[in-house]
mmCIF file of C-alpha atoms in Angstrom:
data_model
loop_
_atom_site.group_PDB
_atom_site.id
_atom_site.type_symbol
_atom_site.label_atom_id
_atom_site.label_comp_id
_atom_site.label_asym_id
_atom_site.label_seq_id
_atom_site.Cartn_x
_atom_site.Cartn_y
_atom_site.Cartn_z
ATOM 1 C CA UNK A 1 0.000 0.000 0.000
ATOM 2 C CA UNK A 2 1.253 3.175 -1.073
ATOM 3 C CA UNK A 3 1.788 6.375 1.720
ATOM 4 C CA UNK A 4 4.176 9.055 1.008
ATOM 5 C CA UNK A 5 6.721 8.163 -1.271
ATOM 6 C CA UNK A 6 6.471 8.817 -4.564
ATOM 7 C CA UNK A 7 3.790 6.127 -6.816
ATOM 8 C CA UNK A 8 4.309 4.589 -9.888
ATOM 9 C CA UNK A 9 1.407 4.783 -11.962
ATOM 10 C CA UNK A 10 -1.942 2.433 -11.015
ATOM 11 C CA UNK A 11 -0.863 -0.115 -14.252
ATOM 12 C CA UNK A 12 2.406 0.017 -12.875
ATOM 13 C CA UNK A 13 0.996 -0.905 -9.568
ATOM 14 C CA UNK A 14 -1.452 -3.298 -10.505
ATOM 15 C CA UNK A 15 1.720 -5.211 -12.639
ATOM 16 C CA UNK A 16 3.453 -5.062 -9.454
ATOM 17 C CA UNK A 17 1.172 -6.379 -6.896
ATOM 18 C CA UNK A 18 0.912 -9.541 -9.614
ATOM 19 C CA UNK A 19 4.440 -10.351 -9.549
ATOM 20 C CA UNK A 20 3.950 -9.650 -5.615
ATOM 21 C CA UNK A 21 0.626 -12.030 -5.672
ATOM 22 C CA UNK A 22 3.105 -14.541 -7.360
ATOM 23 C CA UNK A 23 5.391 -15.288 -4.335
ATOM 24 C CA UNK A 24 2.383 -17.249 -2.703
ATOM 25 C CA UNK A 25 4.355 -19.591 -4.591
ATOM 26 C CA UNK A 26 6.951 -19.836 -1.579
ATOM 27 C CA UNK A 27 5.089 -20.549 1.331
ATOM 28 C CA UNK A 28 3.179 -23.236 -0.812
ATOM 29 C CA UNK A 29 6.410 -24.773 -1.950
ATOM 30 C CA UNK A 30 8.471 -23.874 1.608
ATOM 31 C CA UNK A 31 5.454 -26.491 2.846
ATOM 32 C CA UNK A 32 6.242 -29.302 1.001
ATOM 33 C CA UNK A 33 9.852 -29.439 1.555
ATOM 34 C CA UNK A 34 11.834 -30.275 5.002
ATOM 35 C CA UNK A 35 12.672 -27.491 6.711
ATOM 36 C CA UNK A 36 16.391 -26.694 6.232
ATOM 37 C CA UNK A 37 16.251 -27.509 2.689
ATOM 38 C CA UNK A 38 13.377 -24.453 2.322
ATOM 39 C CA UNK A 39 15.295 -22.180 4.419
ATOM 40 C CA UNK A 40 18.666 -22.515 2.311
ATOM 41 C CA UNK A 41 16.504 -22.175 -0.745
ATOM 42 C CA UNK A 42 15.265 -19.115 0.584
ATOM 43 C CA UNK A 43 19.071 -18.125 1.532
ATOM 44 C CA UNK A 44 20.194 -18.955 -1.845
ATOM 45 C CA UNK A 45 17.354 -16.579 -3.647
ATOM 46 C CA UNK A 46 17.685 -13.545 -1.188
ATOM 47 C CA UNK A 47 21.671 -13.609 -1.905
ATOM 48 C CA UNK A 48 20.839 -13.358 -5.902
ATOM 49 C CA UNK A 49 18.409 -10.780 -5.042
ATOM 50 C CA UNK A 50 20.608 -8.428 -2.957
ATOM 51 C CA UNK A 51 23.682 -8.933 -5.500
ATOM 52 C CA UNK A 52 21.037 -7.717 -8.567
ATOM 53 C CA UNK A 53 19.875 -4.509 -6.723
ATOM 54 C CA UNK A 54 23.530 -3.602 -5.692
ATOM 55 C CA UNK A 55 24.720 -4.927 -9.490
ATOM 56 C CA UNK A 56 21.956 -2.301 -10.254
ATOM 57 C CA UNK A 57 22.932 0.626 -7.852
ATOM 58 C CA UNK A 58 27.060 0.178 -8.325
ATOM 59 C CA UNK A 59 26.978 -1.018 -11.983
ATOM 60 C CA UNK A 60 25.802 1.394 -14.789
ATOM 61 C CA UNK A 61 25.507 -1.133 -17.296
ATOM 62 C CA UNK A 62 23.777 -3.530 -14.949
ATOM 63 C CA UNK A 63 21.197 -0.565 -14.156
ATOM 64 C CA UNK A 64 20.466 -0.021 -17.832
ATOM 65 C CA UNK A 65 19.383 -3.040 -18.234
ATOM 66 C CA UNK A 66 17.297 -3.320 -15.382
ATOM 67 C CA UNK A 67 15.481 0.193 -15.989
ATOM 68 C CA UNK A 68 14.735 -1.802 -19.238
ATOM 69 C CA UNK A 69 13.140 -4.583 -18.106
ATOM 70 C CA UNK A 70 11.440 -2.930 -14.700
ATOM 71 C CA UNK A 71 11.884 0.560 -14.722
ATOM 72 C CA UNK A 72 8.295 1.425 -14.561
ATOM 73 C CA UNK A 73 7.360 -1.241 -11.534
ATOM 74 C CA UNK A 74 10.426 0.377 -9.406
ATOM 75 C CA UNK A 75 9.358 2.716 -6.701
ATOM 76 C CA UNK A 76 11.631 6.274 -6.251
ATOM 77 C CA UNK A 77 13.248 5.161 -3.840
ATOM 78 C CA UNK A 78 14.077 2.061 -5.224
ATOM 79 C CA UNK A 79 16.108 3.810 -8.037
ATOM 80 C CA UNK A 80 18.121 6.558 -5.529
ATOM 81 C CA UNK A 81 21.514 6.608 -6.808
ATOM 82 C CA UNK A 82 22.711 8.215 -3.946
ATOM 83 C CA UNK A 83 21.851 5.549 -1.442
ATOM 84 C CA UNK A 84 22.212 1.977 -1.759
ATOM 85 C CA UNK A 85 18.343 0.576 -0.881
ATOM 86 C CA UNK A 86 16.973 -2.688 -1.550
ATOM 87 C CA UNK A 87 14.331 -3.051 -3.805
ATOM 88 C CA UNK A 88 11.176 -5.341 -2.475
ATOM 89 C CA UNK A 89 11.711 -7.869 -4.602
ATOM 90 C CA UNK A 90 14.494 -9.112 -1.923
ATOM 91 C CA UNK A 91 12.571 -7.552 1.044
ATOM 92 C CA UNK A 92 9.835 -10.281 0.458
ATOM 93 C CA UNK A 93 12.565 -12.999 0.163
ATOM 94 C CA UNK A 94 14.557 -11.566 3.714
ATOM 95 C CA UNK A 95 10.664 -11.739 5.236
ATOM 96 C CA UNK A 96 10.305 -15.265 3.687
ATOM 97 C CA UNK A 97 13.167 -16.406 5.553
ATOM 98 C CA UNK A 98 12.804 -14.669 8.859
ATOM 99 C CA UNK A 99 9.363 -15.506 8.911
ATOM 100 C CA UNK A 100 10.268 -19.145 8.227
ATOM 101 C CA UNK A 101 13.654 -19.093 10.399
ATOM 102 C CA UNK A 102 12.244 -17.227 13.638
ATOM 103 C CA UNK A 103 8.828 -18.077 13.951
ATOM 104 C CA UNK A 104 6.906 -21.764 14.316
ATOM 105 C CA UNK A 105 5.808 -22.939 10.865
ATOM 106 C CA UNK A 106 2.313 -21.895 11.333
ATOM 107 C CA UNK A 107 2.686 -18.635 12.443
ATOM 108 C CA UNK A 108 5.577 -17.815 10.359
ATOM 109 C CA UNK A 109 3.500 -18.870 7.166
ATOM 110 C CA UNK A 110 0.400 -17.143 8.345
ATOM 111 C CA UNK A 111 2.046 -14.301 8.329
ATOM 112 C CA UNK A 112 3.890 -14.517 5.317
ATOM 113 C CA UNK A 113 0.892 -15.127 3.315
ATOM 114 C CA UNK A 114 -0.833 -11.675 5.315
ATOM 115 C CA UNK A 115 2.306 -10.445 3.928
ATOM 116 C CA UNK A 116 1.256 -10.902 0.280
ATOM 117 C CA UNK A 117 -2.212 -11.235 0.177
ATOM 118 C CA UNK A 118 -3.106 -8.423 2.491
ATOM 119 C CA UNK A 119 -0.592 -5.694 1.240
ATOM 120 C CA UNK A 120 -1.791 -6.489 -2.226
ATOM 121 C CA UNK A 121 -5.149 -5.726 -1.987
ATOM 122 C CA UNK A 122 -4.414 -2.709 0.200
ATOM 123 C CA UNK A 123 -2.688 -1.213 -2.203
ATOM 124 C CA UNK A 124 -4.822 -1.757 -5.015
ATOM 125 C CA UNK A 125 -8.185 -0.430 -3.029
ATOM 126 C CA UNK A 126 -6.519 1.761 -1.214
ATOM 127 C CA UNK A 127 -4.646 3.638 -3.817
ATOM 128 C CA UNK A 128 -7.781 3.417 -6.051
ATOM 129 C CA UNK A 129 -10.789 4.904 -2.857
ATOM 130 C CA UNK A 130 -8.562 5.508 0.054
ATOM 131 C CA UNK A 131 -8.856 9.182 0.140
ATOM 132 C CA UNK A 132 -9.613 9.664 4.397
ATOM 133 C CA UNK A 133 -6.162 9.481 5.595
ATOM 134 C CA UNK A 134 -4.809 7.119 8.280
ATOM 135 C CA UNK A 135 -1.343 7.178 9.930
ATOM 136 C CA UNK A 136 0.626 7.186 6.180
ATOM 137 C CA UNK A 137 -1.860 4.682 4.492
ATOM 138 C CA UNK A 138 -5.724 5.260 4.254
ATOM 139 C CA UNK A 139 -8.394 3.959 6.075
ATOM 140 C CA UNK A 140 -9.805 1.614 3.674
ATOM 141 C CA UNK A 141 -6.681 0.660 2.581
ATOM 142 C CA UNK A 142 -5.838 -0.350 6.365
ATOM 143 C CA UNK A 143 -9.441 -1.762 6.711
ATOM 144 C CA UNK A 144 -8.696 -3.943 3.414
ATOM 145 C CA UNK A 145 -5.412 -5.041 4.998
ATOM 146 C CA UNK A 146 -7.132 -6.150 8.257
ATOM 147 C CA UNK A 147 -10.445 -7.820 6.594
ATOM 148 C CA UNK A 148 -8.039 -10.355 4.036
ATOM 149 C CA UNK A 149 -6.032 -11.097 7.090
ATOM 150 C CA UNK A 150 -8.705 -12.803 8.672
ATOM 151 C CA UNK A 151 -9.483 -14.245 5.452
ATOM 152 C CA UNK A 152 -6.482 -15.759 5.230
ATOM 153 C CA UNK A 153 -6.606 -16.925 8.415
ATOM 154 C CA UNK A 154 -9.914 -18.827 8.321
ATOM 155 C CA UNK A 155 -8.281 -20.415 4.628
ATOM 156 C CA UNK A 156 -5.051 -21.725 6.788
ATOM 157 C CA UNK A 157 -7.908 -22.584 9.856
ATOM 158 C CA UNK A 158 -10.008 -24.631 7.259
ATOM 159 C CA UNK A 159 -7.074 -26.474 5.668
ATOM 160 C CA UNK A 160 -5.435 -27.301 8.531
ATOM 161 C CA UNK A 161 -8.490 -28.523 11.132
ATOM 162 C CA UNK A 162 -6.886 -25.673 13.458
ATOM 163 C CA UNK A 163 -8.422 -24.519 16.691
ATOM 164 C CA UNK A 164 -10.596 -21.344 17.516
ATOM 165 C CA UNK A 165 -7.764 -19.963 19.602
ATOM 166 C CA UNK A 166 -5.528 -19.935 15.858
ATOM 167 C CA UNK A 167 -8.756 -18.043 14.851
ATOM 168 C CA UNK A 168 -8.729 -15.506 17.470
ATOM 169 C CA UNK A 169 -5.261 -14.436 17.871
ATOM 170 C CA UNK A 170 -4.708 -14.349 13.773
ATOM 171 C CA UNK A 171 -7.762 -11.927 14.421
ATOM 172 C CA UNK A 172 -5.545 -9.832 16.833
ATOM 173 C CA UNK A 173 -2.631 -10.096 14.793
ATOM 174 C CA UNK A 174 -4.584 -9.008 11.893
ATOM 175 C CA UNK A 175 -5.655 -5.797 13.264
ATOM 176 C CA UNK A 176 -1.801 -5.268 14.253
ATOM 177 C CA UNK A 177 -0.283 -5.917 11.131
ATOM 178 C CA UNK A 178 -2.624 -3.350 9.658
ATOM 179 C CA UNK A 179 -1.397 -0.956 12.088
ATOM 180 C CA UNK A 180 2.239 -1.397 11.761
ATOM 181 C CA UNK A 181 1.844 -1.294 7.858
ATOM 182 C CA UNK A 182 -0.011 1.832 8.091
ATOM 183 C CA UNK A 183 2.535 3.455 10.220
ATOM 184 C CA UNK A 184 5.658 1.961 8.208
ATOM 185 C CA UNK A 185 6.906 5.114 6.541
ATOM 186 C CA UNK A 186 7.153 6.958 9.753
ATOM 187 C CA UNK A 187 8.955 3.750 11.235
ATOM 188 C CA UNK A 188 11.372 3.351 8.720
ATOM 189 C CA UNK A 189 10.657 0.243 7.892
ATOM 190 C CA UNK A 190 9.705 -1.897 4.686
ATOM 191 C CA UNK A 191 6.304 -2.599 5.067
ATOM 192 C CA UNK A 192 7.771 -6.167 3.689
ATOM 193 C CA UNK A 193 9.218 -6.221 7.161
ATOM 194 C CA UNK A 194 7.024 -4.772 9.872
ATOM 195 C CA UNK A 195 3.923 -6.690 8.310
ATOM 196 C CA UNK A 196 5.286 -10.164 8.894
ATOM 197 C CA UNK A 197 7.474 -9.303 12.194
ATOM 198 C CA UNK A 198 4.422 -7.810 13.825
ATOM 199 C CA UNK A 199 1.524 -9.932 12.686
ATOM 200 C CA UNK A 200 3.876 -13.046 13.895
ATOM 201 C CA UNK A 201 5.133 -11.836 16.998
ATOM 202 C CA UNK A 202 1.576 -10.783 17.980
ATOM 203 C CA UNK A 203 -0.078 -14.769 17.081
ATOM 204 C CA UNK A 204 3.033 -15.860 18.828
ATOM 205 C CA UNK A 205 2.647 -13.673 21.989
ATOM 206 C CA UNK A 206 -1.103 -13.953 22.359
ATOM 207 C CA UNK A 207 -0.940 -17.963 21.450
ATOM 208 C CA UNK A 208 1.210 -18.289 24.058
ATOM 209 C CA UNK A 209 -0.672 -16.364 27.031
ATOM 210 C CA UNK A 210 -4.045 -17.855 25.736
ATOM 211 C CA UNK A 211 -2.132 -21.849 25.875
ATOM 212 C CA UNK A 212 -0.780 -20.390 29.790
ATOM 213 C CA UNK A 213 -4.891 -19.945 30.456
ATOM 214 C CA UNK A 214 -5.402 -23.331 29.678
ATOM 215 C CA UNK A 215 -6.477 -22.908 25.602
ATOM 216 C CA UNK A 216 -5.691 -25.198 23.124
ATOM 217 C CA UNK A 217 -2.372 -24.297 21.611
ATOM 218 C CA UNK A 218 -1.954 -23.687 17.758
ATOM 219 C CA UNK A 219 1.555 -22.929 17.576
ATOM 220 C CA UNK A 220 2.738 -26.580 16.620
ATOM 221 C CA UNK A 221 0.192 -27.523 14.495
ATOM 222 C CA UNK A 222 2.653 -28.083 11.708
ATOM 223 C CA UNK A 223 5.845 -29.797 11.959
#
């Protein structure tokens, strides 16, 4: 979701957030493989990542080509030339594999997917009818956010036979994500990291305090 730096146009965007969509692709595939092999997959693809974006920052050639190819889907300060910045193409993939590394499976991947899902259609609604400002997003644009994170929680709840207490506190973590992605700019963080970090440490937290009051816990419900 866009706040106060500058915006590419809404085709731009809307090309973007598809690519963005795309890396739903790594959760579903991070799922299917043992853990340690995912996570040095992960480490493999965020290396390439960081080496392109400083091949494209350092290297003139190198950043030729890549206005080429994906000028128009790079945000301004994505293409700053007097500060090395990553672009969020390797944001998402340094999410991916703190999300993965630090967090149990199912909270890390919950929040991952928030991560894609929710920020995409935030963006898109948000840039297109958020015009009542909130923190540096809008509020429909935060209200989006919060209303596909519970959708992809009840998805995750529904495949996986989880309990009403995974329900609840991907509710609360919802609401928080939304918050700390709405506030990101004056943070100074990439949304692609205070979305995850907060939505997972919230589950995490209140999982863990509603298991202590005698709930069913969630937090191992994949291996």
């Amino acid at each position: 979701m866009t706040g106060t730096k500058a915006q590419i146009s809404y085709g731009s965007e809307l090309l973007r957030k598809g690519i963005h969509i795309a890396s739903l692709l790594i959760p579903i595939i991070y799922l299917q493989l043992e853990h340690w092999t995912g996570i040095g997959i992960l480490l493999v693809m965020t290396a390439v990542s960081v080496l392109i974006d400083a091949l494209m920052h350092f290297n003139a050639s190198a950043r030729r080509m890549m206005l080429q190819l994906v000028g128009p889907l790079l945000r301004s300060h994505e293409l700053r030339e007097d500060k090395f910045l990553l672009t969020g193409a390797s944001w998402v993939l340094i999410a991916a594999v703190s999300s993965f590394l630090f967090f149990p499976t199912i909270v890390g991947v919950t929040a991952f997917t928030v991560l894609i899902v929710s920020d995409t259609f935030a963006a898109l609604v948000g840039r297109r009818f958020g015009s009542t400002p909130f923190l540096d997003k809008s509020v429909v644009g935060t209200a989006t956010f919060i209303v596909t994170s519970w959708g992809v929680v009840l998805v995750f709840a529904a495949i996986y036979s989880l309990p009403m207490p995974y329900i609840v506190c991907g509710a609360i973590a919802g609401m928080v994500g939304g918050i700390a992605e709405a506030g990101s700019t004056r943070l100074r963080l990439d949304d692609n990291i205070s979305i995850p970090f907060s939505f997972a440490l919230t589950m995490w937290i209140v999982g863990t305090i509603a298991t202590s009051m005698g709930f069913e816990s969630f937090v191992h419900a994949l291996p």
